[in-house]
Short mmCIF file of C-alpha atoms and ligand atoms in Angstrom, two decimals:
data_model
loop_
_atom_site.label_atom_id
_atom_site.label_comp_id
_atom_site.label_asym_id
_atom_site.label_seq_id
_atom_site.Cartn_x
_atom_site.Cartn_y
_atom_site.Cartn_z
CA UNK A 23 -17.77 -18.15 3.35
CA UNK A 24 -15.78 -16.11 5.46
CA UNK A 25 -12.05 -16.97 6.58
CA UNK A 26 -10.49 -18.18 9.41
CA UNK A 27 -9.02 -15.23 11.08
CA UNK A 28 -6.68 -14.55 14.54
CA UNK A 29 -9.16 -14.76 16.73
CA UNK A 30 -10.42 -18.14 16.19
CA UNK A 31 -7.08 -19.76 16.41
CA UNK A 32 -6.18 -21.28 19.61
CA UNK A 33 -2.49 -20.65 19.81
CA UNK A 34 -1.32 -21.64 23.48
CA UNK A 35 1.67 -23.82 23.34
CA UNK A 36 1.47 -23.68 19.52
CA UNK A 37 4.44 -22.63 16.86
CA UNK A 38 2.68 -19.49 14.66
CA UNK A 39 4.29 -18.64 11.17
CA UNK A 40 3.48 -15.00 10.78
CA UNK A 41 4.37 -13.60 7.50
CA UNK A 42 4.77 -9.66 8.01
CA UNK A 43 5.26 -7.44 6.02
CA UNK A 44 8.64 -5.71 7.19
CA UNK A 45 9.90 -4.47 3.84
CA UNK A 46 10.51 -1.14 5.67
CA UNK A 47 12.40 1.85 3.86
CA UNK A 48 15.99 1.74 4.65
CA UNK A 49 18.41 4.98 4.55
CA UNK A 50 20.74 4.21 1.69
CA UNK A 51 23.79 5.23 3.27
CA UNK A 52 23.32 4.02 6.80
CA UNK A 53 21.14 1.37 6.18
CA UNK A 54 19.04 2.56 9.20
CA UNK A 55 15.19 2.12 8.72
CA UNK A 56 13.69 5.44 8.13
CA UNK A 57 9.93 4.58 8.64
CA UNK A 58 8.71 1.83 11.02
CA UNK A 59 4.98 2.46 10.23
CA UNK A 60 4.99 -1.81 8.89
CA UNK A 61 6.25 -2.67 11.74
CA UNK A 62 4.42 -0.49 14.59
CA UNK A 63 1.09 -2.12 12.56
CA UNK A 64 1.89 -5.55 13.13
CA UNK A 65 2.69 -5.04 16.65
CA UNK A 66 -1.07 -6.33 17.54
CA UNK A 67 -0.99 -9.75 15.91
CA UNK A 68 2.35 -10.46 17.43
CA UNK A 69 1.29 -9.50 20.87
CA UNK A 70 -1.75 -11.36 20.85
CA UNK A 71 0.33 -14.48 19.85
CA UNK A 72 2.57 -14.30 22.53
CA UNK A 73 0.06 -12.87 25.04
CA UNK A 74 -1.79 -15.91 24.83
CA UNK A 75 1.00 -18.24 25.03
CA UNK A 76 1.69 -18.71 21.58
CA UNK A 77 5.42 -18.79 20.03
CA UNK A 78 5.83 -16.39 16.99
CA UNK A 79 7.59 -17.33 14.16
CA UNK A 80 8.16 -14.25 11.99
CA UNK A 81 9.03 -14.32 8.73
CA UNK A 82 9.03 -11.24 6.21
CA UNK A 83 10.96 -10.08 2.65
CA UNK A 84 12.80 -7.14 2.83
CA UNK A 85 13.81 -5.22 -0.72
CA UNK A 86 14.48 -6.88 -3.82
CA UNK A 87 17.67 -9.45 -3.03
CA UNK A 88 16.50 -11.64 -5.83
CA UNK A 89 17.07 -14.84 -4.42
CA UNK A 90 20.44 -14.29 -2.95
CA UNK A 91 21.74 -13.41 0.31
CA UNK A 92 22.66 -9.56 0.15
CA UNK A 93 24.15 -8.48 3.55
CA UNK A 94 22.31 -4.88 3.30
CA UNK A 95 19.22 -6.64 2.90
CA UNK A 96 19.40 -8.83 6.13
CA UNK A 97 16.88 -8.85 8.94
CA UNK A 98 18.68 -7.33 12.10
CA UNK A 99 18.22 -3.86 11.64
CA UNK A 100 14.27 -5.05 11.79
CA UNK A 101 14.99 -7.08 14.26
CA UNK A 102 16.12 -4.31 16.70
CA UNK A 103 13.40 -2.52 15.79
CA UNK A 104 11.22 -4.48 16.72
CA UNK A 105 12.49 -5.52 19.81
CA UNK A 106 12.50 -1.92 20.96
CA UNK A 107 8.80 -1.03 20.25
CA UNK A 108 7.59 -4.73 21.43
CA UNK A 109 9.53 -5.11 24.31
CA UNK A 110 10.01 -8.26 24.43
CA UNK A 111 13.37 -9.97 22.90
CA UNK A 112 13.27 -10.89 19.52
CA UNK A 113 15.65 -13.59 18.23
CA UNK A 114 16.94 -13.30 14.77
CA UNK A 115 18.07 -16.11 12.06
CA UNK A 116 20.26 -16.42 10.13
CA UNK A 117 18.00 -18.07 7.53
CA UNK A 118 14.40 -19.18 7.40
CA UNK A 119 14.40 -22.93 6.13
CA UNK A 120 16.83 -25.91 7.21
CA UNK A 121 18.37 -27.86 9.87
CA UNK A 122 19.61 -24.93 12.37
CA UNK A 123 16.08 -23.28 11.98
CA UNK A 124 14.01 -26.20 12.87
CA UNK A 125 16.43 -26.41 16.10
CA UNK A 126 15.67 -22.85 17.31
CA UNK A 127 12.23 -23.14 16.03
CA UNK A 128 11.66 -26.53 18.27
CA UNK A 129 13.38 -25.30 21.19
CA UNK A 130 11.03 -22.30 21.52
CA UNK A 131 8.87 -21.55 24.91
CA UNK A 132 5.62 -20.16 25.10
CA UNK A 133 5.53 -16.22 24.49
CA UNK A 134 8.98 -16.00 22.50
CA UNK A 135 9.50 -14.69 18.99
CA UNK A 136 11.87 -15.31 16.47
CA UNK A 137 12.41 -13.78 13.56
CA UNK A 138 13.39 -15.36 10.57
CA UNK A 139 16.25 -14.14 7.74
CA UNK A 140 14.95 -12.14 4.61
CA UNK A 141 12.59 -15.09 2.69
CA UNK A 142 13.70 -13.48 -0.49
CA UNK A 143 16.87 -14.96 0.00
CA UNK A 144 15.67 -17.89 -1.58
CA UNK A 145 15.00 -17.78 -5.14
CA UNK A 146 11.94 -20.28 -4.25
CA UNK A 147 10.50 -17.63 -2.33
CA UNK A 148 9.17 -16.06 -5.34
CA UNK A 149 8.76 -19.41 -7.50
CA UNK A 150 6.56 -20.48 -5.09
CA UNK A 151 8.89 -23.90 -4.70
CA UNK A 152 5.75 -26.20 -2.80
CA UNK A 153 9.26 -27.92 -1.44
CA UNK A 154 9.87 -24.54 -0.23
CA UNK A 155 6.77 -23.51 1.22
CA UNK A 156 6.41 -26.90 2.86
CA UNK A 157 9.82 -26.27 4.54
CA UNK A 158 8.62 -23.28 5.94
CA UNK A 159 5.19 -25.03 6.85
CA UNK A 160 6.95 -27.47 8.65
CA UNK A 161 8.23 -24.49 11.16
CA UNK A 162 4.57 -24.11 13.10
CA UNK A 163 1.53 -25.58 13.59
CA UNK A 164 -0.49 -22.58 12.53
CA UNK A 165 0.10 -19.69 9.76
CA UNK A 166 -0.92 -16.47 10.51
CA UNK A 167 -0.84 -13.85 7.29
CA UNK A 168 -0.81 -10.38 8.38
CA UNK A 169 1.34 -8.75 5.55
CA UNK A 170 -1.18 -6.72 3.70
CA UNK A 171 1.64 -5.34 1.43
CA UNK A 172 2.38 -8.75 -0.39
CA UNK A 173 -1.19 -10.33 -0.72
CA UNK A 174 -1.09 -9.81 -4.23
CA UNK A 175 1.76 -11.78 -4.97
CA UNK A 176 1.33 -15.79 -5.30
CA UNK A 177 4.45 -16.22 -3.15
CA UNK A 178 5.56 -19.46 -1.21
CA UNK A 179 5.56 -17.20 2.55
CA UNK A 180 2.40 -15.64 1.26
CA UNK A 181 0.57 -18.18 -0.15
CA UNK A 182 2.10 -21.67 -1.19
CA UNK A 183 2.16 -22.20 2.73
CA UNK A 184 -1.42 -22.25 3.40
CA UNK A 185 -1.59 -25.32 1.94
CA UNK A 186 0.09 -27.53 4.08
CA UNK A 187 -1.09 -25.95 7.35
CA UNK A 188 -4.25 -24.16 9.06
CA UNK A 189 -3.69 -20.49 7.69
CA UNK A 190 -5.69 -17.22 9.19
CA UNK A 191 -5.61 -13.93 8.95
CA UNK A 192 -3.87 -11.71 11.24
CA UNK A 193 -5.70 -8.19 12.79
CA UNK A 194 -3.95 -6.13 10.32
CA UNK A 195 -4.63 -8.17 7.46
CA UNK A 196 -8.20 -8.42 8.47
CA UNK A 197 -8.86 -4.75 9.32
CA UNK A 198 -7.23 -3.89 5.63
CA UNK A 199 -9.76 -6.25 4.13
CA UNK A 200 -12.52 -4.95 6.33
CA UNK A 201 -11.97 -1.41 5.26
CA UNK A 202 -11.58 -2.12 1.62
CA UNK A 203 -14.87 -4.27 1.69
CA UNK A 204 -16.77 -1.55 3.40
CA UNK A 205 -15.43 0.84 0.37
CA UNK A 206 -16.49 -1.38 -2.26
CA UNK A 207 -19.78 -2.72 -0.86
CA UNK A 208 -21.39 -1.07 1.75
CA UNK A 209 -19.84 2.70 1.32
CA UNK A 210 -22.25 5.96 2.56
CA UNK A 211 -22.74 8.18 -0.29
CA UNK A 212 -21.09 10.58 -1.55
CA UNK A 213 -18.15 8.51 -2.48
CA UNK A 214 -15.14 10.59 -3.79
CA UNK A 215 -12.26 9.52 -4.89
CA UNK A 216 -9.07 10.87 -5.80
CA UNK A 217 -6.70 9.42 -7.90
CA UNK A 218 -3.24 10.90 -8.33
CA UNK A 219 0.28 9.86 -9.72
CA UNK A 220 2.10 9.19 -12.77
CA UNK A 221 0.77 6.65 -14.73
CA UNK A 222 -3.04 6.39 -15.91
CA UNK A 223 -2.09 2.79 -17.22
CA UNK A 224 -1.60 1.82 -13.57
CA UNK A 225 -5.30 2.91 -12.37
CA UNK A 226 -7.31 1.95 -15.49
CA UNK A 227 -8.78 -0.80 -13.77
CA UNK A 228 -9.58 0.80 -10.39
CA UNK A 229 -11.05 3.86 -12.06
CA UNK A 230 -13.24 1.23 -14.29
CA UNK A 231 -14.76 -0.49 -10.71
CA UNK A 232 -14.85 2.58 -8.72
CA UNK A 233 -17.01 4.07 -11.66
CA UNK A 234 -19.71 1.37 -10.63
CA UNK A 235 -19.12 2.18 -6.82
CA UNK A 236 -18.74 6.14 -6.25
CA UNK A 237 -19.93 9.36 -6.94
CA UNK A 238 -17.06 11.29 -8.16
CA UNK A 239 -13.54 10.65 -9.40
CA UNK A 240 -11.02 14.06 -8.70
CA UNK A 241 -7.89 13.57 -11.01
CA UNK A 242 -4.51 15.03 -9.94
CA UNK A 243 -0.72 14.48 -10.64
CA UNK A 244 0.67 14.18 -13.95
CA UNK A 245 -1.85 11.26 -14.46
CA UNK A 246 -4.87 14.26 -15.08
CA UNK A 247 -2.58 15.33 -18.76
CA UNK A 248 -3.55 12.43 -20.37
CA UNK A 249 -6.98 12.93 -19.50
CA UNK A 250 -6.87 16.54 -20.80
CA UNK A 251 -4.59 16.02 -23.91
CA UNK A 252 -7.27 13.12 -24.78
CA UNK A 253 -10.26 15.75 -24.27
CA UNK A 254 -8.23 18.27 -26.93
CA UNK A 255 -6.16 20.25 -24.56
CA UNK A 256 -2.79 21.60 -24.64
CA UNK A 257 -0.86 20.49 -21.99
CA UNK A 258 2.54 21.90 -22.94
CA UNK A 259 5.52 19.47 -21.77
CA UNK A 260 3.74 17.92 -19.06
CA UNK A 261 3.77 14.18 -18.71
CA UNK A 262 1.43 12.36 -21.00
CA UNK A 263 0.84 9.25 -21.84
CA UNK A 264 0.15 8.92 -25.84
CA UNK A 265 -0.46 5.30 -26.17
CA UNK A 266 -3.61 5.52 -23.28
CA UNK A 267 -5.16 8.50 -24.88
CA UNK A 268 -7.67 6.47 -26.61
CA UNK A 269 -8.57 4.26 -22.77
CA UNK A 270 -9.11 8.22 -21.27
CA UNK A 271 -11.34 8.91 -23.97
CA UNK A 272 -13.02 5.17 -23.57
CA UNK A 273 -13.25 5.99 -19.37
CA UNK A 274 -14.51 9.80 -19.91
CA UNK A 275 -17.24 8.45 -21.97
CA UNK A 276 -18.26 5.60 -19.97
CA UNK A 277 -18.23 8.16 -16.65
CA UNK A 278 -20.86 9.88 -18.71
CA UNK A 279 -23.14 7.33 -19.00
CA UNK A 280 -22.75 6.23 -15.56
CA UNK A 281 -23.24 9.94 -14.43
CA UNK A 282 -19.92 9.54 -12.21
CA UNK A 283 -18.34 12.64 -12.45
CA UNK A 284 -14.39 12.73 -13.24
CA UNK A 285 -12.93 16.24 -12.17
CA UNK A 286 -9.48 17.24 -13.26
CA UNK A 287 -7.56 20.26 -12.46
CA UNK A 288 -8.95 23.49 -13.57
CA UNK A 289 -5.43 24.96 -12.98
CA UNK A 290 -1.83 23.91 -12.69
CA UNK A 291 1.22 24.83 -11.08
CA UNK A 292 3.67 25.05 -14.07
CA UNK A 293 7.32 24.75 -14.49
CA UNK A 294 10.09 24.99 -17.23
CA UNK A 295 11.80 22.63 -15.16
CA UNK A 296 11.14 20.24 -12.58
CA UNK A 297 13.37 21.58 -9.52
CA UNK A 298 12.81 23.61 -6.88
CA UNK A 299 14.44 26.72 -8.16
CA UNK A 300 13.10 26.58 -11.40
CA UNK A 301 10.66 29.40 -12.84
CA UNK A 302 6.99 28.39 -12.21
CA UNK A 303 3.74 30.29 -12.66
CA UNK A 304 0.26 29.56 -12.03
CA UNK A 305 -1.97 29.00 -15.25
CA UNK A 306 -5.41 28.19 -16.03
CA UNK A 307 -5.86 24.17 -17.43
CA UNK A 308 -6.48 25.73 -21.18
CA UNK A 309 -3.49 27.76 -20.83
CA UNK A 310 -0.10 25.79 -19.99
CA UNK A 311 2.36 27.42 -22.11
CA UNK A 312 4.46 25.37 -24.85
CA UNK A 313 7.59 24.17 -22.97
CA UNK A 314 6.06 24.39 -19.70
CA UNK A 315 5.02 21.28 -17.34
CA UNK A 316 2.56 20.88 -15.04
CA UNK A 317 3.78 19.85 -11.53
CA UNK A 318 1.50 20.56 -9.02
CA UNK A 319 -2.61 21.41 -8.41
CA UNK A 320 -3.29 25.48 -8.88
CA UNK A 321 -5.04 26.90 -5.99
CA UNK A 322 -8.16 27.45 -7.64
CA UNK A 323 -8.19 23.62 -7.91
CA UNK A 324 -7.27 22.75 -4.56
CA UNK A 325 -10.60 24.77 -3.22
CA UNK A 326 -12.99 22.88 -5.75
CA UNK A 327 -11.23 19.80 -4.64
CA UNK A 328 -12.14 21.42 -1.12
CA UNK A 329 -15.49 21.69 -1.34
CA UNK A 330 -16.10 18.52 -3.26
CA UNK A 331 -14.25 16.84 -0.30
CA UNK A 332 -16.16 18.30 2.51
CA UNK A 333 -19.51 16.96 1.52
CA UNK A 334 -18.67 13.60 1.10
CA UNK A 335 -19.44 10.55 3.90
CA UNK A 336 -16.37 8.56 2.28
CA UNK A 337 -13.76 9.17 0.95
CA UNK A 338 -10.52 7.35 -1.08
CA UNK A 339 -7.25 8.38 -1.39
CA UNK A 340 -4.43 7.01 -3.75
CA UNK A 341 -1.66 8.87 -5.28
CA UNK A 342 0.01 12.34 -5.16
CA UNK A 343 -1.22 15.38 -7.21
CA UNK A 344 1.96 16.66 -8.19
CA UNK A 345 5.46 15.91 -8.24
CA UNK A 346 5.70 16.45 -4.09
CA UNK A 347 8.77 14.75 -3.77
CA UNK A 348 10.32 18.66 -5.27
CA UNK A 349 9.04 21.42 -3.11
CA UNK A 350 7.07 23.48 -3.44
CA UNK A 351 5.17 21.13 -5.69
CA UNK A 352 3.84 18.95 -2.53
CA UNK A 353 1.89 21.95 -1.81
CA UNK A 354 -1.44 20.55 -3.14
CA UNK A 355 -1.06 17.55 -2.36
CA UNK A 356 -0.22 18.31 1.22
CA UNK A 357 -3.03 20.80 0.95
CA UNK A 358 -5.59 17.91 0.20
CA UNK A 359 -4.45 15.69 2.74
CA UNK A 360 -5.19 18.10 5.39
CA UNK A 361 -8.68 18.81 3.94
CA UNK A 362 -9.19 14.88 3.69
CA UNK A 363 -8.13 14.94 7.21
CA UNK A 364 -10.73 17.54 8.52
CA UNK A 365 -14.05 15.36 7.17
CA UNK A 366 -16.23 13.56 8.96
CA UNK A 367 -16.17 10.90 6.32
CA UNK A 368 -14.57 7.74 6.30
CA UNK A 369 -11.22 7.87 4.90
CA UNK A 370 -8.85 5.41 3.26
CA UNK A 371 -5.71 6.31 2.08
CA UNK A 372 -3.54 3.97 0.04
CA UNK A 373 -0.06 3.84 -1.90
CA UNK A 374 3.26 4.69 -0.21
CA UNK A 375 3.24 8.59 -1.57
CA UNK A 376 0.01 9.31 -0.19
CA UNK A 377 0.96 7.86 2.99
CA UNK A 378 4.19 9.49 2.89
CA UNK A 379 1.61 12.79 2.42
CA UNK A 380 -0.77 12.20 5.41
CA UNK A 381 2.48 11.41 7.82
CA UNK A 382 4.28 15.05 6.40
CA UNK A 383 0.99 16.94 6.74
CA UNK A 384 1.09 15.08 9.77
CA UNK A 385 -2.46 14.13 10.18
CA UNK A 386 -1.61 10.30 9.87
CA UNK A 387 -3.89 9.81 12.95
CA UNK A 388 -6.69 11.79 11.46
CA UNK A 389 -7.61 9.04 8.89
CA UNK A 390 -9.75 6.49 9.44
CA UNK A 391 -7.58 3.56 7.67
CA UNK A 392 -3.80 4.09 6.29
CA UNK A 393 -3.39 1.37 4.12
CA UNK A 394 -0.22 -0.48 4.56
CA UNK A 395 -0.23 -1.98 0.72
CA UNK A 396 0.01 0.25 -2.38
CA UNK A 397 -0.27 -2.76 -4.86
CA UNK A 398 -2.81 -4.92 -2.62
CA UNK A 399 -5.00 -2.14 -2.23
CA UNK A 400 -5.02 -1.41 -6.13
CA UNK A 401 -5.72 -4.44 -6.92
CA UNK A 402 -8.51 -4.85 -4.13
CA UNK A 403 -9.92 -1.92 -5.52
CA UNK A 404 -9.97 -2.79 -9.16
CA UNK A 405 -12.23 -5.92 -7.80
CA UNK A 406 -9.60 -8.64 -7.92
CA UNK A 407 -9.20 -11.47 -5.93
CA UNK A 408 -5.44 -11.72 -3.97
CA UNK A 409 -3.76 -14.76 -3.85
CA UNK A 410 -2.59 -14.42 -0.45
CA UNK A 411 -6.49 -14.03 0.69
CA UNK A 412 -7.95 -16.84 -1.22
CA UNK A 413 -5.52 -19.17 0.38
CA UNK A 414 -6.55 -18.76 3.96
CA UNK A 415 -8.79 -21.20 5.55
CA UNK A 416 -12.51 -21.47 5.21
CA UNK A 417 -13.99 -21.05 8.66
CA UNK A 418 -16.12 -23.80 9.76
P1 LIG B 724 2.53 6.62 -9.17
O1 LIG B 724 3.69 5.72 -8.90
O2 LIG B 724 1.85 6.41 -10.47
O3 LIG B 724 1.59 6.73 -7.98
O4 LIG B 724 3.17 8.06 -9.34
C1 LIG B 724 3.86 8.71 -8.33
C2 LIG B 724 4.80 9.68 -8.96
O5 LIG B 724 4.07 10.57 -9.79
C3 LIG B 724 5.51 10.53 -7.95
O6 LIG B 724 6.87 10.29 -8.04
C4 LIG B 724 5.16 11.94 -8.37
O7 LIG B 724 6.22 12.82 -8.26
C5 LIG B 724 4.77 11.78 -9.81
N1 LIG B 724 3.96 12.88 -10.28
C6 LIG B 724 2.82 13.33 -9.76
N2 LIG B 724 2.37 14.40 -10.43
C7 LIG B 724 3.26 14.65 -11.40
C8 LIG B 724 3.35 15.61 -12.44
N3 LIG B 724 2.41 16.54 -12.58
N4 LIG B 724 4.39 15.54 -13.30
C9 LIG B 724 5.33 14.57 -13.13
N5 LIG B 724 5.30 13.64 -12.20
C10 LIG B 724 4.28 13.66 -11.33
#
């Protein structure tokens, strides 16, 4: 059965609890926000709350305070930020549960928005306290959850409040599902994905249900040496990691059967050293030198990647294919988000690097969906089920 979603909520006159997702990045020395992309994509569900006469409640964590109040951590930069792009004054809280709340909460008229002081504040925020949640609850008349980003956690603002009142999803939540269904379901063939990053341990399970979905898997980052070292190959002093070699010997050998093909590098961008000035050359995948890490995609790789890319009708993106935080090692990745960029497929892009990618190749605009969750999406992808989904209303 499908979910109660925006749309079907009346919301005149009514109190909505929106929990966004503004855990933005913040500069570390000014504590300015550096990227309002969270933000600019909730803009939508707030508007058409307060467009139709309803009174937004907005609630949202913001970095890891652990359940007490850290003044870097507050809500007011966000606040101001948000105010600016929406255009429409935005009061902020100085908490999100208790006496003075429920006063400014009451006292609201149709169209106005509050928004509420970091949830995280509150150790029972992450417990998911039911007291807690039902404190919050007790704020609206409706819950609205439109932060993609924290699905996946079993939180009291994400989930434990659907309990008490009528709880849809908000446009951005629902487009986010939408895309990841269409994906997983109903995708047009060929279906490529590319998987990038550090860590095969962190993708086992979406490579294991993409392998039942798509067409090809293209490996990059330093996630592709433990799929080489477990084939037999030197990889010099790359990044490996030993105790998975035996689950990317278990997924190369399922692929087979399943006649998915997995494509990793066939050469690398090596370094002795992983800064910008270090020496680098460019060798073939059989020939990485002892001492020497890969860091990037060769060229050589980044045309087969090409070509594989070009002829495909969708196409998924998650993870970098090098270290591209250290130039010039973004130069593949970069590289592949442009050629993602000039299909004709239908492209989803998840995980904050890859984002960060599309935005600096600057083709943000030229992808079909930008995922706003790194974690949801992964764990959409490997087939789960998210907390903060499950919870939402059955439509009637
Ligand atoms: P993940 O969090 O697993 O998506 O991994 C992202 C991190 O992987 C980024 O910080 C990248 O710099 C890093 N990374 C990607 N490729 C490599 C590589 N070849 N060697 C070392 N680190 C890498």
């Amino acid at each position: 059965m499908a979910k109660l979603s925006l749309g079907d909520l009346e919301v005149k006159g009514k109190r909505v609890l929106v929990r966004v997702d503004f855990n933005v990045p913040l500069d570390k020395e000014t504590g300015e926000i550096t990227n309002d992309m969270r933000i600019k994509a909730s803009l939508p569900t707030i508007k058409h709350i307060i467009d139709h006469g309803g009174r937004a409640v907005l609630v949202s964590h913001l970095g890891r305070p652990k359940g007490e109040v850290v003044e870097n951590l507050r809500m007011n930069k966000v606040a101001e930020r948000l105010e600016a792009l929406i255009k429409i004054k935005v009061k902020k809280l100085d908490d999100c549960i208790g006496p003075d709340v429920e006063k400014e909460v009451l006292a609201m008229q149709d169209g106005e928005i509050i928004l509420l002081e970091n949830v995280r504040f509150h150790k029972e925020e992450e417990e998911n306290n039911p007291d807690f949640a039902k404190a919050l609850a007790s704020l609206a008349d409706l819950y609205v959850s439109d932060a993609f980003g924290t699905v996946h956690r079993a939180h009291a603002s994400t989930q434990g409040v659907a309990q008490f009142i009528p709880a849809a999803s908000g446009f951005l939540l629902k487009k986010e599902i939408n895309f990841f269904d269409k994906i997983l379901h109903s995708s047009e063939r060929p279906f490529v994905a590319i998987l990038g990053g550090a860590k095969v341990s962190d993708k086992i399970g979406v490579i294991e249900n993409l392998m039942e979905k798509c067409d090809t898997i293209l490996i990059g980052g330093a996630m592709a040496f433990t799929f080489e070292k477990a084939r037999g190959i030197e990889v010099g002093s790359s990044l490996v990691e030993e105790d998975k070699l035996e689950v990317a010997r278990g997924i190369l050998e399922k692929a087979k059967e399943k006649k998915v093909k997995i494509i990793t590098p066939l050469d690398h961008v090596v370094a002795t050293e992983c800064t910008s000035e270090a020496e680098r050359k460019i060798v073939d995948r059989r020939e990485i030198p002892p001492g020497w890490k890969g860091l990037d995609i060769g060229p050589q790789t980044i045309d087969g990647f090409k070509k594989i890319l070009a002829g495909a009708k969708t196409i998924l993106w998650n993870g970098p294919l090098g270290m591209f935080e250290v130039e010039p090692f973004n130069r593949g990745t970069v590289e592949i988000a442009k050629a993602i960029a000039e299909t004709n497929a239908m492209t989803v892009v998840g995980g904050g690097d890859s984002v960060a990618a599309v935005t600096k190749a600057g083709v943000f605009d030229k992808i079909s969906h930008v995922s706003t969750g790194g974690g949801a999406s992964l764990e959409l992808l490997e087939g789960k089920e998210l907390p903060g989904i499950s919870a939402l209303t059955e439509k009637e």
